[in-house]
Each structure stands twice: as C-alpha cells, then as structure tokens.
Amino acid sequence: MSEAWDTLRSHRQELDGISLASLIDAADRDQHFTHQLGDLHVDLTRHLATDQTLELLFDLARERRVEALRDAMFSGEPVNTTEGRAALHIALRNQSDRPILAGGVNVMPEVNAVLRKMQAFCESVHNGTWRGSTDQRIETVINIGIGGSDLGPAMATEALRPWWSNGLRVRFVSNVDPSHLSDTIRDLDPQTTLFIIASKTFGTQETLTNAHAARRWIAKALGETAVSRHFVAVSTNADRVAAFGIDTDNMFEFWDWVGGRYSMWSAIGLSIAMAIGFNQFTALLKGAHEMDCHFRDAPMHKNIPILLGLMDCWYRECWDCQSRAVLPYDQHLHRLPAYLQQLEMESNGKRTRIDGSPTTEGTAMIVWGEPGTNGQHSFHQMLHQGTTLVPCDFLVAATPTESVDDDRYDILFANCLAQAQALARGHGLDNIRAELEETGLSESDISTLATQKVMPGNRPSTTFLYRQLDPATLGRLIALFEHRVFVQGAVWGIDSFDQWGVELGKHLATEILPGVVDGSATQGDATTRRLTMHMDALRRG
Ligand code: F6P
C-alpha cells in the first residue's frame, strides 16, 4: 500500500493525451527541469512530467525515506543489509578532511594510504623504476578481472583515451573464453607485460583461471621467478593473493564495504591510473566527490541524482517502461552501456524487499544502448515508431577531445539534438500528408505512405551536456549514475548492494564442469546432459 504511488497513478491518468511538445515549449520549463553541476548540464525538459509530477514524486521520496537512507549510506550504516555491510564508495573519493566511519572507525587513513601506494607504484612503472624480470621497462598493463573488477576500469580507460600518457598500453581480459586472453597477448612481449589481477574476493573462477593461464605464459617465457615482477594484485583477500603466488607487498587492498560494481574508485582503478597517470586519476575522484557532496547536500528539487532516480521509478511504475536506452554521442563512452548494465541491473534487478516481502512494483529497467550516431542506423527505428516506450539518456560533450579540421563533430552534435527532438515531438499525419502532396504523389500513394511515416512523438529523454569528457566530468557522471541507482533502490525498498541472483549459476557451473571435462555428461538436468553429450560427440568429430 502506498498513498504516494496511488496519487501518482491517478496523476498519470490525467496526463493521458499530454503533449510533450507543449510542455517543452512552456516559457518556464527550464526552471525545474534543468540542472547544473560544474560544467555538467542535465536537461530533463523532455520528460513526461509537470511541476505537479515532481511534487508528487517528492512525496514518494519522503514516503520511502530516500533522504534518510542516503544519509545512512553516507554515515557508514550497514545499508547492505543482507550482507551486514556499509556501502562506502563515497569514502574512496572523499577529497575532503571529513572523516567517514565504517563500524565506528574512520576509514580515511586506510583509503589514503592505499591511494599513496597506488601513486608510488604508478610512478615507478611510468618512470621505469619498476621493470620486468629481464630489466626491460613495462610497456603493456593487462587487467584481468570480471564484473565490477573489469567493467568500471575498462569503461573509464576507454572514456579517457585522450588522457593516456606515459606511453603505456592498458588492456582488459575478463572472459574465461580462452580467445580473450590469447587475442589480448598475441602481439605482446612477456618481458614488457605486467598483469594486474583484480578480484575483490580473489575467488572468482573466471579471473583465477585466466590469471593462472597468464602466469603460465610468463613462466614459460621468463621462468617461474619472473612472476613477482610481472604480477600485482588488487583484492580484499591477502591470503588468497599470497596462495596464488603474488607477494602481498605488491597487493593493493580494498575493503568489504566497497561493492564490486562501485569499486572503480578503489585500487580496482589501478589500471585507470596506469593509463592516465595518478594526477588525472585524482581529478576523476574529485569530480565524483563533487557529485557526492551535491547528492548529500542539495534539496530534493535541485538534487540531480534524486530527480533522475525518481523519474526512472515514475516511468517504470506508471508508464510500464521495461527498458532505458543509454545513447552516448561520444565514441569514447562506447563501454558505458555495458558498465551501466551491471551497475543498474545487478544492483536493482531484484524481487524481494529488504524486509523480506515481495516487491509490488517493477524494479530495474533493462539498460541497453550504443554510441550515436551508430544506433540511429540500427535500433532507433524502434525508439521512434515501436510499440514500446523507451526513455533515453543522451550524453554529449560541447567540444571534442581532439582538434578536428572539419565539421564531423558538429554533425555528431546536431544528430544528438535531432534525435531527442524527433523522439519528443514526432511527425504528425497532417504535416506528412502536406509534405507528400508537395512531391506530387497520387492521393492513393499518399494514403498508403502517410500513416507509415507517422512518428507519434511524446517519447521522453534526458540530455547530459558537458564541456569535454575529461576525468573530472567522467567522475561526476559516473557518481551521478551510481546515486541514481541508489535512489531507485531506496524507492523500491530493496538492497542495491547485494547480488544473490548470480550465485546459483556459479554453483551449477562448478557441478556441471566434471561431466563436461570427461564427456560423461553425468551432471545437470536432462537437457543439460543431452547438450553435454552432443558437445562431446561434436568434439570427437
Ligand atoms: O558475478 C557477481 C560478482 O560478484 C560481481 O558482483 C563482481 O563485480 C564480480 O562477480 C567479480 O567479483 P570479484 O571482484 O570478487 O572477482
């Protein structure tokens, strides 16, 4: 039972037939629907919402105690209730002197000590003090990790490619499919390659299997003693790191109060710091810290993560939206949709509330997308004319990160604006008929074609506009998305920081593996056994 949702549902009925175009054109539309933090401008004017909608969503946030829950997260309370842990990614980028407590203990001295250790290590690789076992400088760093130990750093290093410095190449291996590692190392010299084994638990099957394969590659080329010069680890589990054979002096620690998908700001971001240098990594943290302060301090009607999270819940519950498209008009953000898939769907793809009761509201939307303009020539057809309402996030920088001598960037920017406008305003039958008449088509051809060309419009989107995709801006953006997910979870009453749904598959894979290895097909249900037998027959040729 929720009074706030009941009111919102009736309000939604009142908005039937609403014209997004008329909302957008209202003189004061930007007053409550545009927001700014640093040079990040967030435009919410193209949403199916009025000032009254916002007020009712704020009532919902009050009913669900969103601000109190946010404060609990910032104070280090165990908001990850099912695992009895705090969720303190905000401490990792706390660039102030303010203490942050977990279990009553200030975590900042430990956080800052690890940052100093990361800095010293980055500098030693960059200036050649740290060398491989044959005294060669490191030229390539490969991060082996999966999920949160891969997606954040992989997304951020790609996003910040123009900031790559020091001549290092940074690559990522996540998939246990052997081709991922072999394709990644094919052109490399083991003497100049350094592996970062990134795993919070240091128990993840894919990461450890890949790490062992990488280790064999190094040991075969350079001998077993070379391992210590070519492997470092990032983990919360020193014992397992030592058991793997990595000197714990070369381990960068983080803590159980850092969720995997919220960990790119911790030592899991070592690969980012390697690529862009430690100073720029600090700029990334500073940008995120700015967003944290904004989320913590801004009143609801000006609070960008709260507004975005509430808007997501509004579409999910009252407009039956199943998915949201993320459309960066920014090639460097090509891994953003994949990163957000874990952030949003692993955090909020749940059906049980913290109190154990089943959710009565729909939870996480399916997040998907591709950079523009590529998506325009692929799935935008469905966004414009399909039967499913898909709110979209457009992201675009005012200026490119490299100088261009033609109008390619302006073309990109204009297309971004055009898509959001077309989605919102559509193209009506009367205009289409008039346009077709001007081409001299027959009345019968016009009648056949005109309805096909109708674009209904009224399709909502947010536009994120920033000066340039630099480290601070990326930090602001990603922290914004993290807090947006927190707000959604708070409204839905779920624990956004656990991921019990991934466990069964891991367990079954371990159980099924022996029957795959020896072809006996003894494990799993009837279909699993049939498929394993078929696999075995195919392997035997
Ligand atoms: O598959 C679930 C998961 O636990 C993610 O939440 C996590 O980011 C990923 O696996 C990797 O875990 P780890 O860093 O412990 O290897």
XYZ file of C-alpha atoms and ligand atoms in Angstrom:
557
model
C 0.000 0.000 0.000
C 1.405 3.340 -0.941
C -0.517 6.554 -0.816
C 2.154 8.288 -2.852
C 2.016 5.733 -5.655
C -1.806 5.760 -5.656
C -1.746 9.510 -6.159
C 0.927 9.236 -8.838
C -1.087 6.586 -10.696
C -4.174 8.825 -10.777
C -2.000 11.756 -11.813
C -0.636 9.597 -14.633
C -4.238 9.118 -15.909
C -4.619 12.884 -16.003
C -1.578 13.101 -18.239
C -3.174 10.879 -20.915
C -3.062 12.813 -24.121
C -0.426 15.153 -22.757
C 1.722 16.798 -25.426
C 5.403 16.723 -24.612
C 5.915 19.432 -27.218
C 3.643 21.813 -25.313
C 5.415 21.036 -22.032
C 8.803 21.712 -23.635
C 7.621 24.980 -25.158
C 6.299 26.415 -21.876
C 8.254 29.560 -21.032
C 9.362 28.448 -17.578
C 10.045 24.803 -18.450
C 13.750 25.056 -17.698
C 13.167 26.382 -14.177
C 12.596 22.975 -12.546
C 13.772 20.726 -15.330
C 17.351 21.839 -15.999
C 20.215 21.484 -13.561
C 23.916 22.148 -13.458
C 26.891 20.820 -11.507
C 30.257 22.181 -12.537
C 30.143 22.072 -16.311
C 27.711 19.161 -16.347
C 24.322 20.354 -17.556
C 21.388 17.948 -17.132
C 18.292 18.668 -19.209
C 15.091 16.989 -18.044
C 12.759 19.217 -20.045
C 11.880 16.372 -22.406
C 10.161 14.289 -19.748
C 6.511 13.313 -19.482
C 6.219 15.223 -16.246
C 4.843 18.507 -14.984
C 5.736 20.562 -11.926
C 2.959 18.686 -10.141
C 4.511 15.347 -11.154
C 7.725 16.434 -9.492
C 5.903 17.386 -6.287
C 4.168 14.001 -6.185
C 7.473 12.217 -6.805
C 8.965 14.166 -3.895
C 6.068 12.899 -1.752
C 7.008 9.389 -2.849
C 10.643 10.029 -1.895
C 9.506 11.244 1.520
C 7.226 8.239 1.964
C 10.148 5.912 1.073
C 12.617 7.883 3.268
C 15.048 8.378 0.385
C 16.949 11.219 2.073
C 17.219 9.350 5.380
C 18.543 6.265 3.577
C 21.039 8.412 1.689
C 22.220 9.884 4.988
C 22.535 6.354 6.411
C 24.767 5.390 3.466
C 26.964 8.462 3.951
C 27.258 7.755 7.691
C 28.536 4.229 7.085
C 25.484 2.416 8.385
C 25.126 -1.157 7.089
C 22.792 -0.252 4.213
C 23.799 -3.511 2.524
C 21.568 -5.282 4.991
C 21.678 -8.835 3.612
C 25.471 -8.850 3.885
C 25.576 -6.649 7.004
C 27.922 -4.126 5.404
C 28.241 -0.432 4.762
C 28.411 0.789 1.170
C 31.065 3.464 1.302
C 32.279 4.056 -2.230
C 31.888 7.749 -1.364
C 34.886 7.353 1.008
C 37.119 6.260 -1.873
C 36.798 9.684 -3.482
C 36.391 11.751 -0.347
C 38.730 14.581 -1.219
C 37.892 16.499 1.966
C 39.230 16.206 5.514
C 35.883 14.890 6.681
C 36.157 11.533 8.454
C 33.990 8.715 7.133
C 33.095 5.948 9.539
C 32.506 2.249 8.953
C 31.616 0.363 12.125
C 32.608 3.466 14.087
C 36.132 3.581 12.607
C 37.344 6.348 10.303
C 38.260 4.621 7.038
C 40.022 7.629 5.502
C 43.564 6.890 6.765
C 43.444 3.433 5.137
C 41.890 4.800 1.938
C 44.561 7.485 1.645
C 47.368 5.019 2.405
C 46.265 2.781 -0.481
C 45.995 5.809 -2.779
C 49.584 6.745 -1.871
C 50.731 3.197 -2.562
C 48.943 3.242 -5.938
C 50.574 6.559 -6.778
C 54.060 5.310 -5.913
C 53.529 2.152 -7.958
C 52.152 4.032 -10.985
C 55.092 6.407 -10.888
C 57.592 3.556 -10.620
C 56.122 1.859 -13.697
C 55.899 5.140 -15.592
C 59.448 6.261 -14.797
C 60.910 2.803 -15.348
C 61.982 2.122 -11.781
C 59.699 -0.903 -11.810
C 60.968 -3.201 -14.515
C 60.241 -6.688 -15.721
C 62.388 -9.661 -14.753
C 64.810 -9.052 -17.646
C 65.224 -5.392 -16.693
C 63.010 -4.152 -19.514
C 60.540 -1.311 -18.972
C 56.871 -2.219 -18.783
C 55.039 -1.288 -21.986
C 51.683 -3.020 -21.542
C 49.481 -3.452 -18.491
C 46.725 -6.068 -18.621
C 43.925 -6.014 -16.065
C 42.452 -9.468 -15.505
C 39.116 -9.230 -13.714
C 35.388 -9.580 -14.390
C 32.175 -7.746 -13.495
C 32.965 -4.821 -11.231
C 36.658 -5.697 -11.372
C 36.620 -5.068 -15.120
C 33.686 -3.030 -16.376
C 34.377 0.226 -14.489
C 38.099 0.407 -15.275
C 37.538 -0.761 -18.868
C 34.808 1.839 -19.413
C 36.839 4.644 -17.795
C 40.126 3.936 -19.578
C 38.292 3.909 -22.903
C 36.403 7.086 -21.990
C 39.672 8.820 -21.109
C 41.760 7.549 -24.011
C 42.838 11.114 -24.929
C 44.386 11.368 -21.437
C 46.520 8.281 -21.849
C 50.075 9.272 -21.097
C 53.441 7.743 -20.330
C 53.391 5.547 -23.442
C 51.785 2.608 -21.622
C 49.161 0.442 -23.290
C 46.393 -0.771 -20.995
C 44.211 -3.748 -21.923
C 41.499 -5.830 -20.249
C 40.791 -9.533 -20.103
C 37.564 -10.692 -18.475
C 36.072 -13.629 -20.329
C 37.148 -17.151 -19.461
C 36.742 -17.923 -23.165
C 40.428 -18.665 -23.937
C 40.336 -16.433 -27.005
C 40.033 -13.318 -24.838
C 43.435 -13.755 -23.230
C 45.155 -15.130 -26.313
C 43.837 -12.335 -28.564
C 44.984 -9.793 -25.979
C 48.555 -11.060 -25.580
C 49.161 -12.231 -29.161
C 51.269 -9.201 -30.163
C 52.938 -8.730 -26.757
C 56.353 -9.465 -25.357
C 56.155 -11.132 -21.899
C 59.284 -9.179 -20.872
C 57.411 -5.874 -21.103
C 53.976 -7.005 -19.879
C 52.573 -6.509 -16.384
C 49.363 -8.172 -15.182
C 47.035 -6.688 -12.591
C 44.875 -9.476 -11.157
C 41.797 -7.627 -9.936
C 39.309 -9.527 -7.829
C 37.556 -8.423 -4.670
C 37.231 -11.998 -3.409
C 40.176 -13.479 -5.299
C 37.912 -16.495 -5.638
C 36.172 -15.793 -8.939
C 36.541 -18.784 -11.241
C 36.992 -16.868 -14.498
C 39.543 -14.412 -13.105
C 41.650 -17.023 -11.349
C 41.600 -19.333 -14.373
C 42.719 -16.507 -16.642
C 45.324 -15.405 -14.074
C 46.799 -18.917 -13.998
C 46.913 -19.006 -17.807
C 48.680 -15.618 -17.867
C 51.086 -16.848 -15.243
C 51.935 -19.916 -17.352
C 52.614 -17.592 -20.301
C 55.055 -15.526 -18.226
C 56.682 -18.525 -16.536
C 57.138 -20.360 -19.843
C 58.879 -17.378 -21.418
C 60.788 -15.974 -18.442
C 60.863 -18.664 -15.762
C 58.869 -19.079 -12.537
C 60.939 -16.461 -10.689
C 59.729 -13.794 -13.126
C 56.185 -13.960 -11.743
C 56.835 -11.459 -8.949
C 57.940 -8.755 -11.435
C 55.019 -9.313 -13.798
C 52.032 -9.717 -11.477
C 50.397 -7.459 -8.939
C 47.017 -7.953 -7.282
C 44.058 -5.851 -6.216
C 41.879 -7.573 -3.658
C 40.339 -7.650 -0.210
C 41.761 -11.132 0.404
C 45.505 -11.172 1.169
C 45.598 -14.909 1.968
C 44.297 -15.911 -1.441
C 46.621 -13.431 -3.148
C 49.582 -14.993 -1.338
C 48.319 -18.506 -2.190
C 48.324 -17.524 -5.872
C 51.976 -16.578 -5.525
C 51.772 -12.796 -5.607
C 53.851 -11.048 -2.944
C 51.351 -9.209 -0.726
C 53.723 -6.206 -0.809
C 52.542 -5.959 -4.417
C 48.903 -6.170 -3.431
C 46.639 -3.125 -3.377
C 43.979 -3.508 -0.776
C 40.347 -2.545 -0.641
C 37.572 -3.429 1.754
C 34.342 -5.368 2.052
C 32.402 -2.104 2.316
C 33.227 -1.432 -1.369
C 30.719 -3.187 -3.637
C 32.284 -4.745 -6.748
C 30.292 -2.575 -9.153
C 31.102 0.533 -7.105
C 34.830 -0.179 -6.939
C 36.477 1.657 -9.837
C 37.440 4.447 -7.400
C 39.386 1.996 -5.219
C 42.589 0.157 -6.103
C 40.429 -1.614 -8.708
C 41.039 1.639 -10.614
C 44.792 0.952 -10.727
C 44.578 0.245 -14.462
C 42.880 3.636 -14.965
C 45.659 5.382 -13.025
C 48.244 3.459 -15.062
C 46.666 4.681 -18.291
C 46.028 8.339 -17.460
C 48.554 8.960 -14.686
C 47.835 9.401 -10.994
C 47.103 13.153 -11.164
C 44.336 12.626 -13.668
C 43.029 9.695 -11.610
C 42.804 12.150 -8.710
C 40.837 14.524 -10.954
C 38.402 11.658 -11.642
C 37.964 11.142 -7.883
C 37.474 14.888 -7.363
C 34.706 15.008 -9.960
C 32.946 12.104 -8.243
C 33.395 13.772 -4.849
C 31.689 16.923 -6.156
C 28.684 14.825 -7.159
C 28.706 13.099 -3.751
C 28.557 16.486 -1.976
C 25.743 17.578 -4.275
C 23.776 14.361 -3.625
C 24.332 14.679 0.123
C 23.510 18.385 0.436
C 21.200 19.594 -2.354
C 17.483 19.876 -1.584
C 15.333 17.367 -3.434
C 14.039 19.748 -6.098
C 17.627 20.583 -7.106
C 19.175 17.193 -6.432
C 20.116 15.675 -9.794
C 20.533 12.016 -8.697
C 17.245 12.181 -6.775
C 15.420 13.700 -9.741
C 16.810 11.104 -12.158
C 16.132 8.158 -9.838
C 12.562 9.310 -9.204
C 11.968 9.822 -12.910
C 13.148 6.245 -13.552
C 10.676 4.925 -10.965
C 7.904 7.053 -12.495
C 8.443 5.531 -15.941
C 8.815 2.008 -14.585
C 5.683 2.110 -12.455
C 3.299 4.473 -14.198
C 4.283 4.176 -17.868
C 5.154 0.466 -17.817
C 8.616 1.135 -19.262
C 10.692 -2.032 -19.262
C 13.921 -0.551 -20.535
C 16.010 2.587 -20.827
C 18.400 3.302 -23.670
C 21.794 4.878 -22.983
C 22.961 6.733 -26.055
C 26.349 8.417 -25.683
C 27.083 10.667 -28.641
C 30.642 10.156 -27.610
C 32.629 7.283 -29.094
C 34.904 7.189 -26.072
C 31.885 6.198 -23.959
C 31.262 3.063 -26.000
C 31.576 0.831 -22.902
C 29.196 2.973 -20.827
C 26.066 0.916 -21.609
C 27.856 -2.312 -20.593
C 29.115 -0.688 -17.396
C 25.638 0.627 -16.543
C 24.095 -2.765 -17.194
C 25.975 -4.168 -14.229
C 25.541 -1.039 -12.120
C 21.785 -0.888 -12.553
C 20.703 -4.448 -13.249
C 22.929 -6.198 -10.704
C 22.062 -3.547 -8.113
C 18.318 -3.321 -8.595
C 17.261 -6.373 -10.615
C 15.514 -7.846 -7.578
C 12.083 -9.007 -6.458
C 12.351 -9.118 -2.667
C 12.384 -6.106 -0.391
C 14.805 -5.624 2.464
C 12.040 -6.673 4.891
C 11.645 -9.995 3.035
C 8.331 -9.166 1.383
C 7.925 -9.423 -2.397
C 8.115 -6.154 -4.304
C 4.814 -4.974 -5.653
C 6.468 -2.538 -8.042
C 8.525 -3.317 -11.128
C 12.236 -2.893 -10.363
C 15.352 -2.377 -12.522
C 14.795 -1.435 -16.109
C 16.787 -3.228 -18.786
C 19.613 -0.868 -19.690
C 20.966 -1.039 -23.187
C 22.467 1.166 -25.858
C 25.221 2.042 -28.267
C 27.017 5.232 -29.165
C 25.307 7.631 -31.536
C 25.195 8.049 -34.417
C 25.679 4.284 -34.936
C 22.478 3.414 -33.084
C 20.479 5.671 -35.432
C 21.226 3.259 -38.258
C 20.234 0.296 -36.172
C 17.647 0.364 -33.388
C 16.447 3.979 -33.354
C 13.666 2.932 -35.736
C 12.119 1.099 -32.773
C 12.685 4.028 -30.429
C 10.776 6.327 -32.794
C 7.979 4.104 -34.079
C 7.951 0.919 -31.991
C 5.147 -0.007 -29.613
C 7.339 0.164 -26.511
C 8.076 3.395 -24.677
C 11.822 3.609 -24.019
C 13.131 6.648 -22.124
C 16.568 7.589 -23.455
C 19.716 9.108 -21.974
C 21.654 11.246 -24.448
C 25.211 12.168 -23.461
C 27.275 14.635 -25.430
C 30.247 16.967 -24.990
C 30.274 20.527 -26.297
C 33.780 20.064 -27.629
C 35.650 17.007 -28.856
C 38.744 15.828 -27.019
C 40.898 16.203 -30.095
C 41.075 19.029 -32.584
C 39.259 18.395 -35.828
C 39.714 20.197 -39.106
C 36.195 19.674 -40.437
C 32.574 19.570 -39.267
C 32.398 15.925 -38.140
C 31.924 16.874 -34.521
C 29.208 19.402 -35.330
C 27.446 16.704 -37.345
C 27.619 14.400 -34.326
C 26.268 17.091 -32.018
C 23.454 18.095 -34.376
C 22.381 14.468 -34.711
C 22.187 14.113 -30.934
C 19.908 17.153 -30.669
C 17.865 15.975 -33.654
C 17.184 12.520 -32.215
C 15.985 13.830 -28.853
C 13.784 16.388 -30.601
C 12.343 13.834 -33.028
C 11.536 11.449 -30.177
C 9.792 14.185 -28.223
C 7.875 15.955 -30.979
C 7.409 13.225 -33.565
C 5.986 13.882 -37.005
C 2.206 14.192 -37.360
C -0.057 12.901 -40.130
C -1.123 16.330 -41.399
C 2.438 17.524 -41.898
C 3.415 14.290 -43.558
C 0.453 14.480 -45.944
C 1.352 18.085 -46.814
C 4.966 17.110 -47.486
C 3.936 14.198 -49.674
C 1.490 16.340 -51.605
C 4.333 18.692 -52.466
C 6.233 15.806 -54.036
C 3.354 15.292 -56.498
C 2.457 11.758 -55.340
C -1.015 10.458 -56.151
C -3.689 10.589 -53.448
C -3.732 6.814 -53.218
C 0.060 6.639 -52.770
C -0.123 9.401 -50.167
C -2.782 7.493 -48.238
C -0.703 4.329 -48.286
C 2.511 6.004 -47.254
C 1.442 8.741 -44.863
C 0.419 6.535 -41.933
C 3.649 4.535 -42.268
C 5.611 7.724 -41.786
C 3.826 8.948 -38.670
C 6.099 9.319 -35.675
C 3.993 9.650 -32.546
C 6.487 11.657 -30.510
C 5.903 12.067 -26.771
C 8.963 9.885 -26.176
C 10.993 11.112 -23.215
C 14.721 11.632 -22.837
C 17.362 13.235 -20.639
C 20.290 15.072 -22.198
C 23.598 15.231 -20.342
C 25.709 18.013 -21.851
C 29.260 18.710 -20.671
C 32.158 20.824 -21.874
C 34.502 17.953 -22.598
C 34.811 14.344 -21.455
C 37.727 14.941 -19.098
C 38.458 12.927 -15.918
C 36.525 15.265 -13.601
C 33.457 15.222 -15.839
C 33.561 11.443 -16.096
C 33.809 11.272 -12.299
C 30.744 13.499 -11.918
C 28.780 11.499 -14.460
C 29.540 8.062 -13.045
C 28.900 9.127 -9.445
C 25.606 10.601 -10.675
C 24.615 7.259 -12.193
C 25.621 5.423 -9.001
C 23.461 7.663 -6.829
C 20.577 7.481 -9.282
C 20.652 3.701 -8.799
C 20.696 4.216 -5.018
C 17.582 6.398 -5.232
C 15.747 3.790 -7.338
C 16.650 1.071 -4.809
C 15.532 3.248 -1.898
C 12.144 3.851 -3.529
C 11.698 0.149 -4.279
C 12.807 -0.812 -0.768
C 15.477 -3.255 -1.955
C 19.133 -3.830 -1.070
C 21.036 -2.356 -4.034
C 24.370 -3.693 -2.823
C 23.983 -7.480 -2.813
C 23.724 -9.866 -5.803
C 22.346 -13.206 -4.618
C 20.886 -13.900 -8.040
C 24.304 -14.671 -9.542
C 25.103 -17.466 -7.082
C 23.056 -20.391 -8.413
C 24.648 -20.231 -11.868
C 28.159 -20.185 -10.362
C 27.325 -23.211 -8.204
C 25.799 -25.167 -11.094
C 28.749 -24.437 -13.398
C 31.076 -25.981 -10.818
C 28.797 -29.011 -10.508
C 28.443 -29.493 -14.272
C 32.141 -28.965 -15.111
C 33.466 -32.509 -14.376
C 30.909 -34.059 -16.750
C 31.991 -31.586 -19.443
C 35.701 -32.262 -18.915
C 35.430 -36.040 -19.235
C 32.437 -36.064 -21.584
C 30.448 -38.300 -19.227
C 27.552 -35.845 -19.158
C 26.533 -37.057 -15.727
C 25.551 -33.719 -14.199
C 22.652 -31.351 -14.590
C 19.078 -31.857 -15.731
C 18.006 -33.888 -18.764
C 18.580 -31.047 -21.239
C 21.986 -30.181 -19.773
C 23.017 -33.852 -20.044
C 21.714 -34.123 -23.620
C 23.603 -30.966 -24.663
C 26.787 -32.151 -22.944
C 26.570 -35.473 -24.783
C 26.019 -33.617 -28.043
C 29.027 -31.401 -27.293
C 31.108 -34.494 -26.645
C 30.007 -36.078 -29.935
C 30.874 -32.876 -31.829
C 34.291 -32.759 -30.157
C 35.001 -36.352 -31.151
C 34.088 -35.399 -34.740
O 29.173 -12.166 -10.534
C 28.989 -11.363 -9.450
C 30.208 -10.654 -8.969
O 30.332 -10.952 -7.624
C 30.126 -9.162 -9.184
O 29.296 -8.535 -8.291
C 31.544 -8.778 -9.089
O 31.759 -7.491 -9.555
C 32.184 -9.860 -9.918
O 31.423 -11.018 -9.604
C 33.637 -10.095 -9.710
O 33.938 -10.438 -8.384
P 35.421 -10.379 -7.834
O 35.898 -8.975 -7.920
O 35.343 -10.883 -6.431
O 36.279 -11.279 -8.701
